[in-house]
Coordinates of C-alpha atoms in Angstrom, one line a residue:
X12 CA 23.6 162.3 177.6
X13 CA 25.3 159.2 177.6
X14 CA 21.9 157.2 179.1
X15 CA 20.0 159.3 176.0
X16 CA 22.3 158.0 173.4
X17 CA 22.4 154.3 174.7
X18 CA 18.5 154.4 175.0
X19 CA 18.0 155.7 171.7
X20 CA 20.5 153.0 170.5
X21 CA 19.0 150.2 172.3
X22 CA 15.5 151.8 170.6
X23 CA 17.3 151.5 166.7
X24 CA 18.9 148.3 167.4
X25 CA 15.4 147.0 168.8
X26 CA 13.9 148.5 165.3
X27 CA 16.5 147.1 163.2
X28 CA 16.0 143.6 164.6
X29 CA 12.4 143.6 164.6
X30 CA 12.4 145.0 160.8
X31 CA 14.9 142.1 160.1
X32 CA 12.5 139.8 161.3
X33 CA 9.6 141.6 158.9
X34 CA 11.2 140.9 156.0
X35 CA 12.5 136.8 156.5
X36 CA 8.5 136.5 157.5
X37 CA 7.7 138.0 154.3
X38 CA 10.8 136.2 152.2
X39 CA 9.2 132.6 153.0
X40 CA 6.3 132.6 151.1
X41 CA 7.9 134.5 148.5
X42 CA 10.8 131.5 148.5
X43 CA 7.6 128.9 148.5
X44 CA 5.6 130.3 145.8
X45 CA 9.3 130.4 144.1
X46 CA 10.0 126.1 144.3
X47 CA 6.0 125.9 143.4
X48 CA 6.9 127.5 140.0
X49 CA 10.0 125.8 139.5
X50 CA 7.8 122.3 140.2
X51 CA 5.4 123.5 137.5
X52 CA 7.7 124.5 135.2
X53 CA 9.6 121.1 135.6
X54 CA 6.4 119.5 135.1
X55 CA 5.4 121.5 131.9
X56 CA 8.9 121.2 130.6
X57 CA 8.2 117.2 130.9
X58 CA 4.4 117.2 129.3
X59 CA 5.4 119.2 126.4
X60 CA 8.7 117.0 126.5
X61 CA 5.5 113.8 126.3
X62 CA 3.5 115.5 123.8
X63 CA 5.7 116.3 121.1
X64 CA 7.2 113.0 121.3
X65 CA 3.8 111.6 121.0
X66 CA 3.2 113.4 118.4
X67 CA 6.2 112.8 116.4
X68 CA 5.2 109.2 116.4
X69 CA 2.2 109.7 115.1
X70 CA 3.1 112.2 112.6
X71 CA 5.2 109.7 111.7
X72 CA 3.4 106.3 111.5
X73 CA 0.9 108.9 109.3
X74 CA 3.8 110.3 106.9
X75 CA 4.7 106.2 106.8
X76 CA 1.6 105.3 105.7
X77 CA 1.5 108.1 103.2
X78 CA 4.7 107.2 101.5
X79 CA 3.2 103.6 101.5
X80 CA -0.1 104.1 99.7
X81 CA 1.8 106.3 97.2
X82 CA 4.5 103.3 96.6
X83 CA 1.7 100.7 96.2
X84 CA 0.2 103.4 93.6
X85 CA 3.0 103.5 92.0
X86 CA 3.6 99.7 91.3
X87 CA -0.1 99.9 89.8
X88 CA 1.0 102.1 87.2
X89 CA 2.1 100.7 83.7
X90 CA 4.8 101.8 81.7
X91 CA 2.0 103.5 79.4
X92 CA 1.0 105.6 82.6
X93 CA -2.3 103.8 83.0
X94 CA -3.1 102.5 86.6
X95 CA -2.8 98.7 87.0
X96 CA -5.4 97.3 89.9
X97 CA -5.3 94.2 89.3
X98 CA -2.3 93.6 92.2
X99 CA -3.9 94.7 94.9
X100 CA -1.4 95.8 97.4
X101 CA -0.6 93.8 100.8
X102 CA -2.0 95.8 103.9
X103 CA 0.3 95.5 106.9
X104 CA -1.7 94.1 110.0
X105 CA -1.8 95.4 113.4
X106 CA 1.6 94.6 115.2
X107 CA 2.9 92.7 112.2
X108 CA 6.1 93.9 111.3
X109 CA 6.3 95.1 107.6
X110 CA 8.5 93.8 104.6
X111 CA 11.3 95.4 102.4
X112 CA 9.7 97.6 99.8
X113 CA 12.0 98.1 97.0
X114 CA 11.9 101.6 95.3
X115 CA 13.7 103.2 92.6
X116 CA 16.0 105.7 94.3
X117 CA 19.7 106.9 94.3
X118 CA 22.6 106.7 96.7
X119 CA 22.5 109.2 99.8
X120 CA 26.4 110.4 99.0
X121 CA 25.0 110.8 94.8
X122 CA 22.0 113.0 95.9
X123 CA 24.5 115.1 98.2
X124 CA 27.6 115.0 95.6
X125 CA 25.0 117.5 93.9
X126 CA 25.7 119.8 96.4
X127 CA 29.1 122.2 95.5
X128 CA 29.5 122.4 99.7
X129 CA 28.9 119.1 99.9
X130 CA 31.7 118.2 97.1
X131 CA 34.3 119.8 98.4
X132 CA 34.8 117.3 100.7
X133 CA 35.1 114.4 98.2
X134 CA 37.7 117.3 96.4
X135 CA 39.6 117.7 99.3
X136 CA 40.1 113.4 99.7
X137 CA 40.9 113.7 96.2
X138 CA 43.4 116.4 97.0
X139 CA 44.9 114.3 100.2
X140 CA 45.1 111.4 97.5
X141 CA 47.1 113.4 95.2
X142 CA 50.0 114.7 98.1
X143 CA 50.2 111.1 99.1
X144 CA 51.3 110.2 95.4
X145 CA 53.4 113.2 94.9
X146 CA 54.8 112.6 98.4
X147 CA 55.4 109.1 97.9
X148 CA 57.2 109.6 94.2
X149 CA 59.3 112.7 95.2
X150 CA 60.1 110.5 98.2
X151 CA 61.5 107.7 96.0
X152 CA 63.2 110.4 93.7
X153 CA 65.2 112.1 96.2
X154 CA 66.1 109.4 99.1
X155 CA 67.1 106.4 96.2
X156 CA 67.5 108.1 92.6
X157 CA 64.7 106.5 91.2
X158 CA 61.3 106.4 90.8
X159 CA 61.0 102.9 93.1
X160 CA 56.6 102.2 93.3
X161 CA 56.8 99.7 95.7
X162 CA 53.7 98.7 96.3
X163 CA 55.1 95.1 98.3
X164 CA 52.2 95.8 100.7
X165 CA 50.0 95.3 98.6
X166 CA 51.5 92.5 96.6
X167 CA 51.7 90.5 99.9
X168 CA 48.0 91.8 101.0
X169 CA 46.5 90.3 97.9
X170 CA 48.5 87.7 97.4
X171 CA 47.9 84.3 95.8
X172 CA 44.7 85.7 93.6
X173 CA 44.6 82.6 91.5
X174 CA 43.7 80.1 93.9
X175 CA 41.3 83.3 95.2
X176 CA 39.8 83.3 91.6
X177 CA 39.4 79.3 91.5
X178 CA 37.7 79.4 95.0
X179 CA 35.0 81.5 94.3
X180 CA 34.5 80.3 90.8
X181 CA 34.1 77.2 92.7
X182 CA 31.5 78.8 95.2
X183 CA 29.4 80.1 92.3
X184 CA 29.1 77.0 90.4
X185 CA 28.2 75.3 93.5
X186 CA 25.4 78.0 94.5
X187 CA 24.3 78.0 90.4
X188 CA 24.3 73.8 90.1
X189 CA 23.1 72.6 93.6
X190 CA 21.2 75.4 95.2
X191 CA 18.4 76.2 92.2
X192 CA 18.2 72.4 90.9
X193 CA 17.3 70.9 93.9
X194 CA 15.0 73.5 95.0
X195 CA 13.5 73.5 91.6
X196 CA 13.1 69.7 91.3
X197 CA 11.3 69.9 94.9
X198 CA 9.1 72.3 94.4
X199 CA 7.5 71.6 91.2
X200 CA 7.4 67.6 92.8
X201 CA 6.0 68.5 96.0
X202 CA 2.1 67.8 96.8
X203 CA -0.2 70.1 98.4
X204 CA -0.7 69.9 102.0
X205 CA 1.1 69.9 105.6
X206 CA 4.8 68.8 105.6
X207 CA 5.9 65.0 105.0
X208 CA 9.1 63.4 105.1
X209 CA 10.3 64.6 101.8
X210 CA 10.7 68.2 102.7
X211 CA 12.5 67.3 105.7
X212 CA 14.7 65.7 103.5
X213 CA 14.8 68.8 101.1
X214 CA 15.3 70.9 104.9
X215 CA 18.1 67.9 105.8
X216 CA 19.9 68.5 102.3
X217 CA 20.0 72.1 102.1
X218 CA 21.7 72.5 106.3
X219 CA 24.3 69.9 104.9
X220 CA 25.2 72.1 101.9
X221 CA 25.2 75.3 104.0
X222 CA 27.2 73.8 106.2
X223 CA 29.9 72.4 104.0
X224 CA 29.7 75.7 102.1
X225 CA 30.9 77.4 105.4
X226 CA 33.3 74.6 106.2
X227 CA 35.2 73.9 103.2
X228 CA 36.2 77.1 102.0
X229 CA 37.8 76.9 105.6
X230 CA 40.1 74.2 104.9
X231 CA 41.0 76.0 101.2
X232 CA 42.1 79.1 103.4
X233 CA 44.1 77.2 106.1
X234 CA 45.8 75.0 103.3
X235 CA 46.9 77.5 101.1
X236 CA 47.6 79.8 104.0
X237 CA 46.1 82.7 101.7
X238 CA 47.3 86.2 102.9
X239 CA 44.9 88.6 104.9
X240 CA 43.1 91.0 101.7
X241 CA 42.5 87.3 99.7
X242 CA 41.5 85.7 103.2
X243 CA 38.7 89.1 103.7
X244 CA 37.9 88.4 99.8
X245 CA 37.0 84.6 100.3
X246 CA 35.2 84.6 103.8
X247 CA 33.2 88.1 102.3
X248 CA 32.1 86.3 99.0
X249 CA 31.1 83.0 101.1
X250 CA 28.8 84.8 103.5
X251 CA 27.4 86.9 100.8
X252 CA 26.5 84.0 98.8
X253 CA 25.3 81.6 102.1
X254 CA 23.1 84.6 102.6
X255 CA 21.6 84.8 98.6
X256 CA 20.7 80.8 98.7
X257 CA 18.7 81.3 102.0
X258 CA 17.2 84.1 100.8
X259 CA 15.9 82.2 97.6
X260 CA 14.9 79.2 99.7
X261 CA 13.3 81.1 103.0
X262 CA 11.2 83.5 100.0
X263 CA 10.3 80.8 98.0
X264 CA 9.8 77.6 100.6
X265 CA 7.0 79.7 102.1
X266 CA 4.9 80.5 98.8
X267 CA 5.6 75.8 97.8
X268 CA 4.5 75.5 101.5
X269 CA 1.3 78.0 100.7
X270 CA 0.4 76.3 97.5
X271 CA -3.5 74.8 98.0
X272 CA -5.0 71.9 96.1
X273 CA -6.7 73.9 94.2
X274 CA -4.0 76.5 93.1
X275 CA -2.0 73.7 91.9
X276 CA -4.4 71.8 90.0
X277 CA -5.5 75.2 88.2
X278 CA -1.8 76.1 87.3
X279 CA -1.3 72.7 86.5
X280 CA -0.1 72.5 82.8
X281 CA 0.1 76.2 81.7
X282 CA 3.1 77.4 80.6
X283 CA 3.3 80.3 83.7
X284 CA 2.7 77.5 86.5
X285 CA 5.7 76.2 86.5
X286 CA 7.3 79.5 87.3
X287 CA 4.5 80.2 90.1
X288 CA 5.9 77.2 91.9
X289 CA 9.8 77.9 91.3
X290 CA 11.2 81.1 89.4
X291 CA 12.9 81.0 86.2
X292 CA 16.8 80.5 86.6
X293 CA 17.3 84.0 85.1
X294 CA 15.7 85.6 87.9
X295 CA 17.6 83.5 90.6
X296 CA 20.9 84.4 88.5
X297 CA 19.8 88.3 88.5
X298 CA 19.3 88.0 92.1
X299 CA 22.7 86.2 92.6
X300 CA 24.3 89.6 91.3
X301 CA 22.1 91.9 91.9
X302 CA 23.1 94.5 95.1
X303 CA 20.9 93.3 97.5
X304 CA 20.6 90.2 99.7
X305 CA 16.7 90.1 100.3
X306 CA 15.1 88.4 97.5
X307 CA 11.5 89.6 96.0
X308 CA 9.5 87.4 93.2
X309 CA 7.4 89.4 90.7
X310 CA 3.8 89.6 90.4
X311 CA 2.7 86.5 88.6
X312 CA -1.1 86.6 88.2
X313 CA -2.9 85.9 91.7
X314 CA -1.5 82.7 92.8
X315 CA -1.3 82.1 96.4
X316 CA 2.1 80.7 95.5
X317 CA 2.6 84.5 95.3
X318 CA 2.4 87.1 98.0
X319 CA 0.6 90.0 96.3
X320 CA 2.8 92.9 97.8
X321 CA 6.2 91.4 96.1
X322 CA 7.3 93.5 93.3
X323 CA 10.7 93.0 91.8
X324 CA 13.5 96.4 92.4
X325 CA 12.9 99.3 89.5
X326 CA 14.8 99.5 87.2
X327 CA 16.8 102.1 84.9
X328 CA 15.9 102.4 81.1
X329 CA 19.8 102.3 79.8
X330 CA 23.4 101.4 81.3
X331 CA 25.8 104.2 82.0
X332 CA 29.1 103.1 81.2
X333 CA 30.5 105.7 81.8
X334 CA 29.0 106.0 85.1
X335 CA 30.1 102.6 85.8
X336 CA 33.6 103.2 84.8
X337 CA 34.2 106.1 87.2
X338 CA 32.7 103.9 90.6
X339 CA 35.0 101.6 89.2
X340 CA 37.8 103.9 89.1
X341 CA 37.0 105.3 92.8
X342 CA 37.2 101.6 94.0
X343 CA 40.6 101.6 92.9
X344 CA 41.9 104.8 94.1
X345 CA 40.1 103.7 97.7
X346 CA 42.6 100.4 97.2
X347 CA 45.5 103.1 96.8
X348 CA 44.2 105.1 99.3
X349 CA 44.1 102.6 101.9
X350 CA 47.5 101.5 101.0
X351 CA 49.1 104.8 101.6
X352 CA 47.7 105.1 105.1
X353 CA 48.4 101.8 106.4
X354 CA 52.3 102.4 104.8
X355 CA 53.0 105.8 105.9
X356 CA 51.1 106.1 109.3
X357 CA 50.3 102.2 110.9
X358 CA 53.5 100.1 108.9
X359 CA 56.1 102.3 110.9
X360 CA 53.9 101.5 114.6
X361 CA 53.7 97.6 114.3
X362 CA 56.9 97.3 112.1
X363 CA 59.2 96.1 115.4
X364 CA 56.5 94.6 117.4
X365 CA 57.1 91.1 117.2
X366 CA 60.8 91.9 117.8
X367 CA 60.7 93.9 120.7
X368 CA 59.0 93.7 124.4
X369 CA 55.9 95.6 123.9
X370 CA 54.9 97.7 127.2
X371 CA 51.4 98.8 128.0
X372 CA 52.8 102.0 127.6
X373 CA 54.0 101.1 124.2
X374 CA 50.6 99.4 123.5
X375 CA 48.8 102.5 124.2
X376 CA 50.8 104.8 122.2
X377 CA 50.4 102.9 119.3
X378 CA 46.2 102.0 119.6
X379 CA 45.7 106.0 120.1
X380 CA 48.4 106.7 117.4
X381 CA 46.9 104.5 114.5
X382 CA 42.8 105.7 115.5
X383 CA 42.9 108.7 112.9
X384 CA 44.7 106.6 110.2
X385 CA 41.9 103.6 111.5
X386 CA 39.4 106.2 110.6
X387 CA 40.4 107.4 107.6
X388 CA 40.4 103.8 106.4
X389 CA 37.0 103.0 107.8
X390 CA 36.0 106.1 105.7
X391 CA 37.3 104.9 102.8
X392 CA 36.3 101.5 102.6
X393 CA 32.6 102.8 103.6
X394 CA 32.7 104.9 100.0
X395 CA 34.9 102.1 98.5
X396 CA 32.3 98.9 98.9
X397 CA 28.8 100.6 100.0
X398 CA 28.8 103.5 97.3
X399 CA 31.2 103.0 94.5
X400 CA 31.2 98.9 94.1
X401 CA 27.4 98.4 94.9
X402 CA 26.5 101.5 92.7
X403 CA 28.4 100.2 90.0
X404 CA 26.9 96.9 90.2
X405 CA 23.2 98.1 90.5
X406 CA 24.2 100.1 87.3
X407 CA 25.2 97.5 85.3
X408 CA 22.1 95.2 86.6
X409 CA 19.7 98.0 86.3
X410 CA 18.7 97.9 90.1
X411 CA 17.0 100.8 91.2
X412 CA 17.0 100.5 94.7
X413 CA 20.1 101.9 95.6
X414 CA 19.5 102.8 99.3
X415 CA 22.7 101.0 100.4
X416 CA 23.2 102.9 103.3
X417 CA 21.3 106.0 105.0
X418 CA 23.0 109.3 106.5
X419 CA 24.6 106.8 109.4
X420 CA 27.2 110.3 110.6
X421 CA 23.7 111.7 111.9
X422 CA 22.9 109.1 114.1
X423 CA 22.7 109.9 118.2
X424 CA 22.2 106.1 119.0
X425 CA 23.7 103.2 118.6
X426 CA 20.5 101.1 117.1
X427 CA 20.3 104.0 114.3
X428 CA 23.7 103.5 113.3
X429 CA 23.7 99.6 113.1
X430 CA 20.5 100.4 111.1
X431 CA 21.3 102.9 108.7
X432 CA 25.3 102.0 108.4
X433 CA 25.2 98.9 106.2
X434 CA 21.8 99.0 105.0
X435 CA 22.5 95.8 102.9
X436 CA 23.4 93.0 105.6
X437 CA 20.4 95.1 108.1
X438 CA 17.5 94.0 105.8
X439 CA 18.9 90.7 105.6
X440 CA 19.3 90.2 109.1
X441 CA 15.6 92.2 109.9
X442 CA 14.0 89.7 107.2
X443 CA 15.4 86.4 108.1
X444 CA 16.3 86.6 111.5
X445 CA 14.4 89.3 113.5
X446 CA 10.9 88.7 111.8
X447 CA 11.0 85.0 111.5
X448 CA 12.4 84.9 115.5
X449 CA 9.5 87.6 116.4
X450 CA 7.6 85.6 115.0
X451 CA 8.5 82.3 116.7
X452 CA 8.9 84.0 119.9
X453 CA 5.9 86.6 119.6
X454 CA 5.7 90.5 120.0
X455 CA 6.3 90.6 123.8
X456 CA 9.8 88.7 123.2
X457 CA 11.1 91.2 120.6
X458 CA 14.1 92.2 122.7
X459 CA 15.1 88.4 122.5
X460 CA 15.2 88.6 118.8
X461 CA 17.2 91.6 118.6
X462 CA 19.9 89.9 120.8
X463 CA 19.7 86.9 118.3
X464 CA 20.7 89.5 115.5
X465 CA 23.7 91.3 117.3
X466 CA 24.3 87.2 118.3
X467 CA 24.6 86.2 114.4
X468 CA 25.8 89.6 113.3
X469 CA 28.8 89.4 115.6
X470 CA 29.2 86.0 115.2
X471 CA 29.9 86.5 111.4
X472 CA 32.0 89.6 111.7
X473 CA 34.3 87.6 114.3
X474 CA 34.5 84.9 111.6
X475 CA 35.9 87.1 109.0
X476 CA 38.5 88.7 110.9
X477 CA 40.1 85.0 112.9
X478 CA 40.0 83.5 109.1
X479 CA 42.0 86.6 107.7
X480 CA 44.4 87.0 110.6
X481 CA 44.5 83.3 111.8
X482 CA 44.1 84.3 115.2
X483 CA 41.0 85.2 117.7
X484 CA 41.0 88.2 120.0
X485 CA 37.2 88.7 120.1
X486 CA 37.3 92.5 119.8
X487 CA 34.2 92.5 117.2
X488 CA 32.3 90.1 119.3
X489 CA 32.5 91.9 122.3
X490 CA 31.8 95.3 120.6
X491 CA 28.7 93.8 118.7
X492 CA 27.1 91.3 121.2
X493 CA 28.1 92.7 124.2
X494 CA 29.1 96.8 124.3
X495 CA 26.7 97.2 121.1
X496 CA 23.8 95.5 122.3
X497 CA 23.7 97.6 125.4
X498 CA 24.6 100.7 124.1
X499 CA 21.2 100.5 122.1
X500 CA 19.1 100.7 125.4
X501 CA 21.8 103.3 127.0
X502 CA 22.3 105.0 124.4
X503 CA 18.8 105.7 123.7
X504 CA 17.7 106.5 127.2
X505 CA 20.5 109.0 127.5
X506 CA 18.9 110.6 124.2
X507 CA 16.0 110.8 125.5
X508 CA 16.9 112.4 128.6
X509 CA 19.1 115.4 127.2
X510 CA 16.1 115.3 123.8
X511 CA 18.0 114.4 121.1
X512 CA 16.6 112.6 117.9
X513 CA 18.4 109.3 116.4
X514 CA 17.9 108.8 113.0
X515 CA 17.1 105.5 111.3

């Protein structure tokens, strides 16, 4: 019995093990033709992955080109709604970059105010505005009696606004007198033809008054020791109006340089010549306030002075005062705003700093304590200067173009936000510095003219902070030129690995 049961068990266990060894031969090819799908799918996940981004791009270079031909229609229409075809609009090349189109259109944050979701967040600032005043009066009541309203802060921020006042008086008059009547004497003198030695002259003239435009103010600041708010108010105004004059002179220096015998000889004595060569001084003074730091002439006739695509910002048919009043109002209740946060939440951090030994520890605490009141601010000074100031201006100037920034809290990438942040300063810096160095260095080089903008723009933004705070700690510098120029090509490779979209 016992030699039957151990045969019969060596027969099962036999069975078992060759029925084990059945099924791993038939699990490999099932586990082969498993990987072989998970390769394909992998490999269809990446084609479709090629072919929609292939064509998004084209759908939209086409949509680009759509919205093109339909602005170049619309500068061909009159007033009377009758088609105008005698401009003929400027096609774009192959690989040339285009130009700044202005359009008539409103303010991102205006179109979305429209929106009762949407305006409940500006209700809920204007609610956090209104507990800081309450908070700050009851405050005052209870602890001294009174109702105190220091605002010392801000006395000391802003301090000195006379000699502020007389600076940039001073920088106006200088752009008004020097810039526009030496241009306009030199272009209207100049003959037809390849360069001679009085346009490097004109060239030698116009890098010495940049210069001392940049340099002098300088010397004001250090010698009246102006406080940090007048300090950003003097170095902001300077840059802005370095940045109008070349503007006016890179625009205009290339339609004297274009001028041909011929052109000159036939506008030679009209009344509308004159202007072909040099614009009126009203436009250059429009320009000067108008919200925009790229400058484009109207369509005089068909000069070659003239590029035919150039077509001056549209304008609105009346002045809201009312409308200007209120971004007016909004600046100042971002001043208050501001002031608030930096007393209540960064004041009471920094107040014993430069008494006391300050620890890394202590360091840290207070960088990673002050970055929600930091962002608040940055908030606020975004809606302060690129919505309510610029809007008010473009209102009272009639600019239509009011695209001063695009919807920047989208953006997955880096490059979209310095694109669509501070829309302003980026067509300045893609007109003047990244075209003309593309240009000069060619298509294949482009990389080395986007490094030349992050170069200047964090040159500039370094400037404005040592000449408020009289001290350098190249934090800005570092974050543009260095961090921010690399984070363009990381940033967007990451984005393109996990498939998200930037925006810009």
């Amino acid at each position: 019995m016992a030699d039957g049961e151990g045969v019969r068990c060596r027969q099962q266990t036999n069975g078992d093990v060759k029925h084990e060894e059945r099924d791993e031969g038939t699990s490999c090819p099932n586990f082969e033709q498993q990987m072989n799908l998970q390769r394909i799918r992998a490999e269809a996940r990446r084609i479709h992955s090629e072919v929609v981004d292939q064509l998004n791009e084209e759908l939209c270079a086409m949509f680009d080109t759509y919205i093109n031909e339909i602005e170049h229609l619309s500068d061909r229409i009159n007033t009377d709604g009758h088609l105008n075809f005698s401009s003929k609009s400027k096609k774009t090349k192959i690989g040339e970059l285009p130009d700044k189109a202005f359009t008539t259109r409103r303010s991102l944050l205006t179109e979305l105010f429209e929106v009762t979701h949407i305006r409940t967040i500006y209700h809920i600032f204007v609610a956090i505005l209104i507990v800081f005043s309450l908070n700050t009066i009851v405050y005052d009541i209870i602890d001294k009696g009174r109702l105190v309203l220091d605002f010392h802060l801000m006395q000391w921020a802003l301090g000195k606004f006379p000699k502020v006042i007389s600076l940039w008086l001073c920088m106006k008059l200088a752009t008004l007198l020097i810039v526009y009547p030496i241009f306009h004497y030199w272009s209207n003198n100049r003959k037809p033809g390849p360069m001679r030695l009085p346009d490097f002259i004109f060239l030698g003239i116009y890098v010495v008054y940049q210069t001392a435009f940049l340099v002098l103010p300088v010397l004001y600041i250090r010698e009246h020791s102006m406080p940090p708010a007048s300090a950003v108010v003097i170095a902001t105004e300077q840059l802005r109006l370095m940045m109008k004059a070349h503007a006016f002179v890179r625009e205009n220096t290339a339609r004297v340089l274009a001028i041909s015998d011929e052109s000159k000889c036939a506008t030679e004595g009209t009344e509308a010549g004159e202007s072909e060569v040099c614009p009126d001084f009203s436009k250059y003074l429009y320009f000067l306030f108008a919200p925009t730091l790229v400058y484009r002439a109207p369509i005089q006739g068909q000069s070659i002075a003239l590029k035919p695509g150039d077509k001056t910002p549209g304008t609105t048919p009346v002045i809201r005062w009312n409308y200007v009043v209120s971004n007016f109002a909004q600046v100042l209740a971002c001043l208050f705003y501001t002031y608030y946060i930096f007393e209540r939440f960064c004041v009471p951090v920094f107040r014993h700093f430069s008494q006391e030994h300050v620890t890394p520890k202590a360091l840290l605490l207070s960088v990673f304590g002050c970055m929600l009141p930091a962002t608040l601010v940055l908030i606020i000074g975004f809606f302060a200067i690129l919505h309510s100031w610029l809007n008010a201006f473009a209102e009272m100037m009639r600019f239509g173009d009011r695209m001063f920034y695009k919807d920047w809290w989208n953006c997955t990438t880096f490059a979209g936000y310095y694109r669509t942040w501070n829309v302003v300063v980026h067509d300045w810096l893609y007109t003047y510095i990244y075209k003309d160095c593309s240009k000069v260095l060619g298509r294949k080089k482009r990389p080395m003219a986007m490094a030349a903008v992050f170069l200047i723009s964090a040159v500039f933004h370094e400037y404005v902070i040592v000449l408020s705070f009289n001290f350098f700690y190249p934090v800005l510098f570092v974050m543009f030129a260095g961090a921010g120029f690399a984070f363009i090509f990381l940033t967007d490779k990451v984005n393109q690995g996990v498939g998200m979209s930037s925006c810009g």
